[in-house]
mmCIF file of N, CA and C in Angstrom:
data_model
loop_
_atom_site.group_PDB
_atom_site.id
_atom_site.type_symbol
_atom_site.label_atom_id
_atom_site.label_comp_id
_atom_site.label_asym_id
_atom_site.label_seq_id
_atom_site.Cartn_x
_atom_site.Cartn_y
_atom_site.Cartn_z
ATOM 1 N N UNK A 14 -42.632 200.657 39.978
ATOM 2 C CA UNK A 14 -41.431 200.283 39.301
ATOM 3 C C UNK A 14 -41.225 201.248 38.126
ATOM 4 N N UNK A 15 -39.999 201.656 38.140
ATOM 5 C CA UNK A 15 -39.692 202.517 37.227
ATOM 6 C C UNK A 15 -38.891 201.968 35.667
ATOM 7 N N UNK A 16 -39.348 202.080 34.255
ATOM 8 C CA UNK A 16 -37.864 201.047 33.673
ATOM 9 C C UNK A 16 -38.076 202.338 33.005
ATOM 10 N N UNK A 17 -36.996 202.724 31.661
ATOM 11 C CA UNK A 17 -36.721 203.366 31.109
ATOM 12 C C UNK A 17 -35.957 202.543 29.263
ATOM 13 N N UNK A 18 -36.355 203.268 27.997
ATOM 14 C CA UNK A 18 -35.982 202.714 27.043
ATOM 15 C C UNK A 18 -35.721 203.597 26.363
ATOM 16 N N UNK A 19 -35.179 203.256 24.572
ATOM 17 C CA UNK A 19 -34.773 204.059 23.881
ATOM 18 C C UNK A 19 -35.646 204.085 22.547
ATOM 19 N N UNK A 20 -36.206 204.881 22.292
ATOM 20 C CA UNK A 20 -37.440 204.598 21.279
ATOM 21 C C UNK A 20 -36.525 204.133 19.707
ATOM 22 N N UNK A 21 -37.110 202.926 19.176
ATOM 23 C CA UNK A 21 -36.617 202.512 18.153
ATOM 24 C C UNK A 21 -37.591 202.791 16.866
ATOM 25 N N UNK A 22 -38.575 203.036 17.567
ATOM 26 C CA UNK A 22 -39.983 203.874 16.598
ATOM 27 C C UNK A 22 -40.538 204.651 17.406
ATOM 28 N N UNK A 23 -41.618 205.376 16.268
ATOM 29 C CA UNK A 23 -42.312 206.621 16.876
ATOM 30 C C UNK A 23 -43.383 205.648 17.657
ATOM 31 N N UNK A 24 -43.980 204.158 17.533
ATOM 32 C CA UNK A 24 -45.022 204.312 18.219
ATOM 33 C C UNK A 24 -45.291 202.435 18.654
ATOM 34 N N UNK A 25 -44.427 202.560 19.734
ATOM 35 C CA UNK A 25 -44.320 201.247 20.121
ATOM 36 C C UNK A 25 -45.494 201.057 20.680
ATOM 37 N N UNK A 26 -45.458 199.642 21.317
ATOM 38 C CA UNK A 26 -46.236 199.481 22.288
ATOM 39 C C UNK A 26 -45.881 198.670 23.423
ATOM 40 N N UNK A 27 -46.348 199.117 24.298
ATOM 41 C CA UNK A 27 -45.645 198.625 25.614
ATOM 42 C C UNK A 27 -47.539 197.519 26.332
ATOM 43 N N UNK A 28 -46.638 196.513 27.069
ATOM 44 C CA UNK A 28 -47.727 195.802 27.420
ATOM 45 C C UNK A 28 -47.183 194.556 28.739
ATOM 46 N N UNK A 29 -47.864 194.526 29.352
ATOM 47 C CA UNK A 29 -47.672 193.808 30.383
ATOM 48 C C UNK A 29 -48.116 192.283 30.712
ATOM 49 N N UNK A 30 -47.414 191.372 31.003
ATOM 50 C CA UNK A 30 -48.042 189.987 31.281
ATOM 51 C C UNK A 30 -47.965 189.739 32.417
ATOM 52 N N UNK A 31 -48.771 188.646 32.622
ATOM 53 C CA UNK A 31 -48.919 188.036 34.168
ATOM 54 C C UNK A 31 -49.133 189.277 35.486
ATOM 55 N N UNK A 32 -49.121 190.497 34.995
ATOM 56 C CA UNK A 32 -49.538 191.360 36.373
ATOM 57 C C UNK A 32 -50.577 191.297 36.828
ATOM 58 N N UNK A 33 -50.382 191.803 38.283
ATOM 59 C CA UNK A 33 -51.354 191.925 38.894
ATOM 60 C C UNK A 33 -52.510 192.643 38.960
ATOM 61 N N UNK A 34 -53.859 192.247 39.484
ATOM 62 C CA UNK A 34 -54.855 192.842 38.823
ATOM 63 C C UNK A 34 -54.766 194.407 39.209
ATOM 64 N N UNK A 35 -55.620 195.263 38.187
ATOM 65 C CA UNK A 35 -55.172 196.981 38.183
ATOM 66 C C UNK A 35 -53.924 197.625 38.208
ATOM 67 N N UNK A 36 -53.205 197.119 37.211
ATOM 68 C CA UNK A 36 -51.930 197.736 36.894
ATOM 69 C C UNK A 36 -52.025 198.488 36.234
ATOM 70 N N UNK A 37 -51.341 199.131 36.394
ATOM 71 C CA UNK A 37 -50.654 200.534 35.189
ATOM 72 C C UNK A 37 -50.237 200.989 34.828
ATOM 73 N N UNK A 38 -50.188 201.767 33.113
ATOM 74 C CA UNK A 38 -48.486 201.757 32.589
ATOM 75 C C UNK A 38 -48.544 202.832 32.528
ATOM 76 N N UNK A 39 -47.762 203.969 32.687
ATOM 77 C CA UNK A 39 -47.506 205.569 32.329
ATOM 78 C C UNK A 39 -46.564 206.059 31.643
ATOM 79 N N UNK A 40 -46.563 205.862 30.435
ATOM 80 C CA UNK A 40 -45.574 206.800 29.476
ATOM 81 C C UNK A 40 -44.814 208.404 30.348
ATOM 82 N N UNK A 41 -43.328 208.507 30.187
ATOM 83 C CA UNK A 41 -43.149 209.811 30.120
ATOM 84 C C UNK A 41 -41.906 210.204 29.348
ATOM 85 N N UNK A 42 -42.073 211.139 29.196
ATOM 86 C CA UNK A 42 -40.262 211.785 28.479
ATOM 87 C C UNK A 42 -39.783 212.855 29.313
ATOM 88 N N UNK A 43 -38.510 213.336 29.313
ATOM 89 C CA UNK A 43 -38.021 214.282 29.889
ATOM 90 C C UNK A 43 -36.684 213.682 30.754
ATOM 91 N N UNK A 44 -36.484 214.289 31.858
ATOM 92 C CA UNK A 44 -35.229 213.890 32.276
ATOM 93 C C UNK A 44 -35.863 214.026 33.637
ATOM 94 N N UNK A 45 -35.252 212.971 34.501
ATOM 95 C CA UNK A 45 -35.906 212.428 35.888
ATOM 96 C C UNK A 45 -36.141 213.687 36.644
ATOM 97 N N UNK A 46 -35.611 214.822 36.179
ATOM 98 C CA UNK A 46 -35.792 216.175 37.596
ATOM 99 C C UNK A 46 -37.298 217.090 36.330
ATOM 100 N N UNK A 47 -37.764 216.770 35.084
ATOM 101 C CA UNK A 47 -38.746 217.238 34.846
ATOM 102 C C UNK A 47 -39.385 216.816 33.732
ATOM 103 N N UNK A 48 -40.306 215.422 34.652
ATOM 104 C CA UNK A 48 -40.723 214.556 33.902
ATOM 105 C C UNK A 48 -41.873 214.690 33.171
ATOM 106 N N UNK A 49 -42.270 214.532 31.779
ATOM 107 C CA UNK A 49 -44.026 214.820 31.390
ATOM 108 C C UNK A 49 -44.543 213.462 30.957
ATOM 109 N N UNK A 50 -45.769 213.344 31.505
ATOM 110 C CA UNK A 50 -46.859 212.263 31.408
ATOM 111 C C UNK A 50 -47.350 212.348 30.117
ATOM 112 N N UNK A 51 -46.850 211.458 28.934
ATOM 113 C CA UNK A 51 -47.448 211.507 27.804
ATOM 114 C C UNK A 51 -48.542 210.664 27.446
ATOM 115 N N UNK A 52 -49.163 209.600 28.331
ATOM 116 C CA UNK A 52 -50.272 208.630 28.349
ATOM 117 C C UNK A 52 -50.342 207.399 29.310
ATOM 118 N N UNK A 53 -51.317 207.297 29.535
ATOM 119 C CA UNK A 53 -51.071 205.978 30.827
ATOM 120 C C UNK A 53 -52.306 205.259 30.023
ATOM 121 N N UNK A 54 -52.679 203.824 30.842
ATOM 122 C CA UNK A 54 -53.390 203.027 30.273
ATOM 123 C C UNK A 54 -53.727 201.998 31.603
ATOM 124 N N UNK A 55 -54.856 201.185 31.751
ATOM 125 C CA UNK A 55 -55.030 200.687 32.882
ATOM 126 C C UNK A 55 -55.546 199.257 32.378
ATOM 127 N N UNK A 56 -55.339 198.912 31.216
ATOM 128 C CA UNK A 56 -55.768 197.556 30.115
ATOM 129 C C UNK A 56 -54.355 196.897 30.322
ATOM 130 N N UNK A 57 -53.092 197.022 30.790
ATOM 131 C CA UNK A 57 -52.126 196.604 30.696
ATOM 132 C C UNK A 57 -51.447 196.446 29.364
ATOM 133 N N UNK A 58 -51.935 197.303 28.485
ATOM 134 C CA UNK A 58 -51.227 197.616 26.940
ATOM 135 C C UNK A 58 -51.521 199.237 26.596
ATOM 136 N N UNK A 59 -50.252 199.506 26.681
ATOM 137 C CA UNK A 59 -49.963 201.217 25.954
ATOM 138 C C UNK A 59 -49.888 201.353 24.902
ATOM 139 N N UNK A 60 -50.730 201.916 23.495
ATOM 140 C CA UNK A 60 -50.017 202.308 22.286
ATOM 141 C C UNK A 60 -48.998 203.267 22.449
ATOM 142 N N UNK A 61 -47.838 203.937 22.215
ATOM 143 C CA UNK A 61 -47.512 205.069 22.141
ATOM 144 C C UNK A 61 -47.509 205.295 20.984
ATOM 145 N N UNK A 62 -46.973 207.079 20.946
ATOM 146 C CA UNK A 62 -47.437 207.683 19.377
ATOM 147 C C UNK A 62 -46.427 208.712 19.281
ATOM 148 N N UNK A 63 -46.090 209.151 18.863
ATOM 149 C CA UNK A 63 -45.681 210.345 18.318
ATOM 150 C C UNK A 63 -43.957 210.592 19.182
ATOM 151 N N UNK A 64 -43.468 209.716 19.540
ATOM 152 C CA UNK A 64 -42.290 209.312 20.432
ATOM 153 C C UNK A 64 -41.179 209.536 19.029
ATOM 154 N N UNK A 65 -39.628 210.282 19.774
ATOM 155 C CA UNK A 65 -39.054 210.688 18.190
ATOM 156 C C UNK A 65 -37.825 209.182 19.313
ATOM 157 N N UNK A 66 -37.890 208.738 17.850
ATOM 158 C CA UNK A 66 -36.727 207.761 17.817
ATOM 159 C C UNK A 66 -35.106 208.440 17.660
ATOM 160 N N UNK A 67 -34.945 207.434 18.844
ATOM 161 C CA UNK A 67 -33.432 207.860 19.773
ATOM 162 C C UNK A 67 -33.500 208.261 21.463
ATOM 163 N N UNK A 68 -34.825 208.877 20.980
ATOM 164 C CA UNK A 68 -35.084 209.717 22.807
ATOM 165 C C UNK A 68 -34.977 208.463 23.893
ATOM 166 N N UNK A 69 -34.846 208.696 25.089
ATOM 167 C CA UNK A 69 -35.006 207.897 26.154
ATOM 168 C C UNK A 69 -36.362 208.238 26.926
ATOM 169 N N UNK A 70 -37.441 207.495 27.077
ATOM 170 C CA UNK A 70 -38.220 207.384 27.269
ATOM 171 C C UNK A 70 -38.293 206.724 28.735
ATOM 172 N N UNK A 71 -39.377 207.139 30.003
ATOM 173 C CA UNK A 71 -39.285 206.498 31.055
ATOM 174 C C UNK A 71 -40.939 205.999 30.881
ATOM 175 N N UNK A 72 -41.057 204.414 31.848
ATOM 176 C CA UNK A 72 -42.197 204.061 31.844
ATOM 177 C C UNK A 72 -42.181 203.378 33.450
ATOM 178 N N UNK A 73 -43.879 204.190 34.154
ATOM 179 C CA UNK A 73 -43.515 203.460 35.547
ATOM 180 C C UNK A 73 -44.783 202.577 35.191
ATOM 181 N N UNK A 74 -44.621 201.467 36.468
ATOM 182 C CA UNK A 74 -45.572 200.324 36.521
ATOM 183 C C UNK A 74 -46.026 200.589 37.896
ATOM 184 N N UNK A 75 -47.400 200.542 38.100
ATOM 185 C CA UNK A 75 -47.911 200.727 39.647
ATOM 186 C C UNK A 75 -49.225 200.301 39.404
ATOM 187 N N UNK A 76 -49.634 199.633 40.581
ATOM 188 C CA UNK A 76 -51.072 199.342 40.614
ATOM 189 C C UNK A 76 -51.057 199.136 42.631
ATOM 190 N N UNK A 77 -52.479 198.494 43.055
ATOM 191 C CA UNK A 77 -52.868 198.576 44.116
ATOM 192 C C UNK A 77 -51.795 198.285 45.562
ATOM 193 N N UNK A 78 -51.209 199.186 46.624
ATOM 194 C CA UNK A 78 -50.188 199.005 47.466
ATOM 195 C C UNK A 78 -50.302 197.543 48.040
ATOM 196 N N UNK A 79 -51.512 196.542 48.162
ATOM 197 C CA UNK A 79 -52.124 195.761 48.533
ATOM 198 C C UNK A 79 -51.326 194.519 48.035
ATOM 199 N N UNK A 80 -51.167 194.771 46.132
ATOM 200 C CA UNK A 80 -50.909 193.867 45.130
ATOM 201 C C UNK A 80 -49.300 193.228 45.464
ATOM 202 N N UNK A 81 -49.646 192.286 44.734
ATOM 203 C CA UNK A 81 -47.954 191.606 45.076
ATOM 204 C C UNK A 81 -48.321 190.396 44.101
ATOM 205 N N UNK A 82 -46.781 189.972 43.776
ATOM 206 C CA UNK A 82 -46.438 189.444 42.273
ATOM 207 C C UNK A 82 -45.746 189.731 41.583
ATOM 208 N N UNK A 83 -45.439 189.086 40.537
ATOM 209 C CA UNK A 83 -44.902 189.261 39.287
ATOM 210 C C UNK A 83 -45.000 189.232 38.123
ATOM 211 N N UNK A 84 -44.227 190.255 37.217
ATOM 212 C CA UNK A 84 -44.995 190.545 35.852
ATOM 213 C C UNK A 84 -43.837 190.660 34.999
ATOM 214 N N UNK A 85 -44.044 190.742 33.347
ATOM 215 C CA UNK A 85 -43.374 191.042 32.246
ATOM 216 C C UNK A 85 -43.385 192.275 32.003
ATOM 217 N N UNK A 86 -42.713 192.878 31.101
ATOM 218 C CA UNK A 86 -42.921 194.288 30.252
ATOM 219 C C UNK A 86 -42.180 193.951 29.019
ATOM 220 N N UNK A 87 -42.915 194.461 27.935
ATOM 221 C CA UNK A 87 -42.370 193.941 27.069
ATOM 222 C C UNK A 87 -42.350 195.536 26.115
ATOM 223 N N UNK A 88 -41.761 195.808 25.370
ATOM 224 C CA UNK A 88 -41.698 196.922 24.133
ATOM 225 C C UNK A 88 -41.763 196.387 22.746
ATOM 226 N N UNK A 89 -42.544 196.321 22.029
ATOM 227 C CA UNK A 89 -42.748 195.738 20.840
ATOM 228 C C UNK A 89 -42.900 197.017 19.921
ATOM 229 N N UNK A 90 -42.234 197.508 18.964
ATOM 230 C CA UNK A 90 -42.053 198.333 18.068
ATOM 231 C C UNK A 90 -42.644 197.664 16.532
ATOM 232 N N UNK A 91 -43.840 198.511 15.813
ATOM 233 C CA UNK A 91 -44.162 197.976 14.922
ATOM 234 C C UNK A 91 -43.311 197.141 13.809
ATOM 235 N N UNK A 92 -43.956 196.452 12.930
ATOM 236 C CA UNK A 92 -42.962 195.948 12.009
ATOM 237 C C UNK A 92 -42.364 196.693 10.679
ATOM 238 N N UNK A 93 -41.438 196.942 10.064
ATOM 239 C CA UNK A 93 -40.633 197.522 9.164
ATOM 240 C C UNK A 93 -41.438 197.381 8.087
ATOM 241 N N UNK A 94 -41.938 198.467 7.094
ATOM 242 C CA UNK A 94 -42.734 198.515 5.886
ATOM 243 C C UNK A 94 -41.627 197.686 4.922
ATOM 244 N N UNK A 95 -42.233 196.661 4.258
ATOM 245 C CA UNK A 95 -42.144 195.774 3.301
ATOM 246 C C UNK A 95 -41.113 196.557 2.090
ATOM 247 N N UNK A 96 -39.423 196.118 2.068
ATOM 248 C CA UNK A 96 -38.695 197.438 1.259
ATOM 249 C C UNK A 96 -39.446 197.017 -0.677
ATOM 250 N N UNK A 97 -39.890 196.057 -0.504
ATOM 251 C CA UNK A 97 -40.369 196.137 -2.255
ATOM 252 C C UNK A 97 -41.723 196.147 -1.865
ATOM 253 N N UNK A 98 -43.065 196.671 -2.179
ATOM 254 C CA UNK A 98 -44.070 196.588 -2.150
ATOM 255 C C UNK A 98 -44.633 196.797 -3.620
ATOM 256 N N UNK A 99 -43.474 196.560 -4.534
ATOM 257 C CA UNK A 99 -44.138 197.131 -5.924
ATOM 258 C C UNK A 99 -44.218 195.633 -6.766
ATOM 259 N N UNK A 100 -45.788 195.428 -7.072
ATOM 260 C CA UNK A 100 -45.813 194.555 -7.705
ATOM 261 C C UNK A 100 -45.517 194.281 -8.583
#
């Protein structure tokens, strides 16, 4: 499965529920005719890093041809630094 997003931070994280066992997430950027693999993960949670906010980002989901089911994906972008932190 292929989804695709729009980075709202440099270093979301992407993570999966209820999938099936040995799934996997693969970060990439580029445009569908020349795609680059920026990190995969086989824990069913991706940190990403260094992603410039705005870009469109693609992420595929694949695990065993065998597997069957259903799952979540979720994108959770860290939380916004605190605008007063001055005591």
């Amino acid at each position: 499965m292929w989804y695709s997003f729009q980075a709202q931070s440099t270093t979301p994280t992407i993570s999966l529920s209820s999938a099936p066992a040995n799934s996997r997430i693969q970060l990439f950027s580029g445009s569908c005719l020349a795609l680059t693999s920026l990190s995969c993960s086989s824990t069913g949670t991706l940190a990403a890093s260094g992603l410039i906010i705005g870009n469109i980002y693609f992420v595929r989901i694949y695990t065993d041809p065998n597997a069957s089911g259903t799952f979540n994906i979720c994108i959770i972008d860290p939380p916004p630094p605190p605008s007063n932190d001055d005591c």
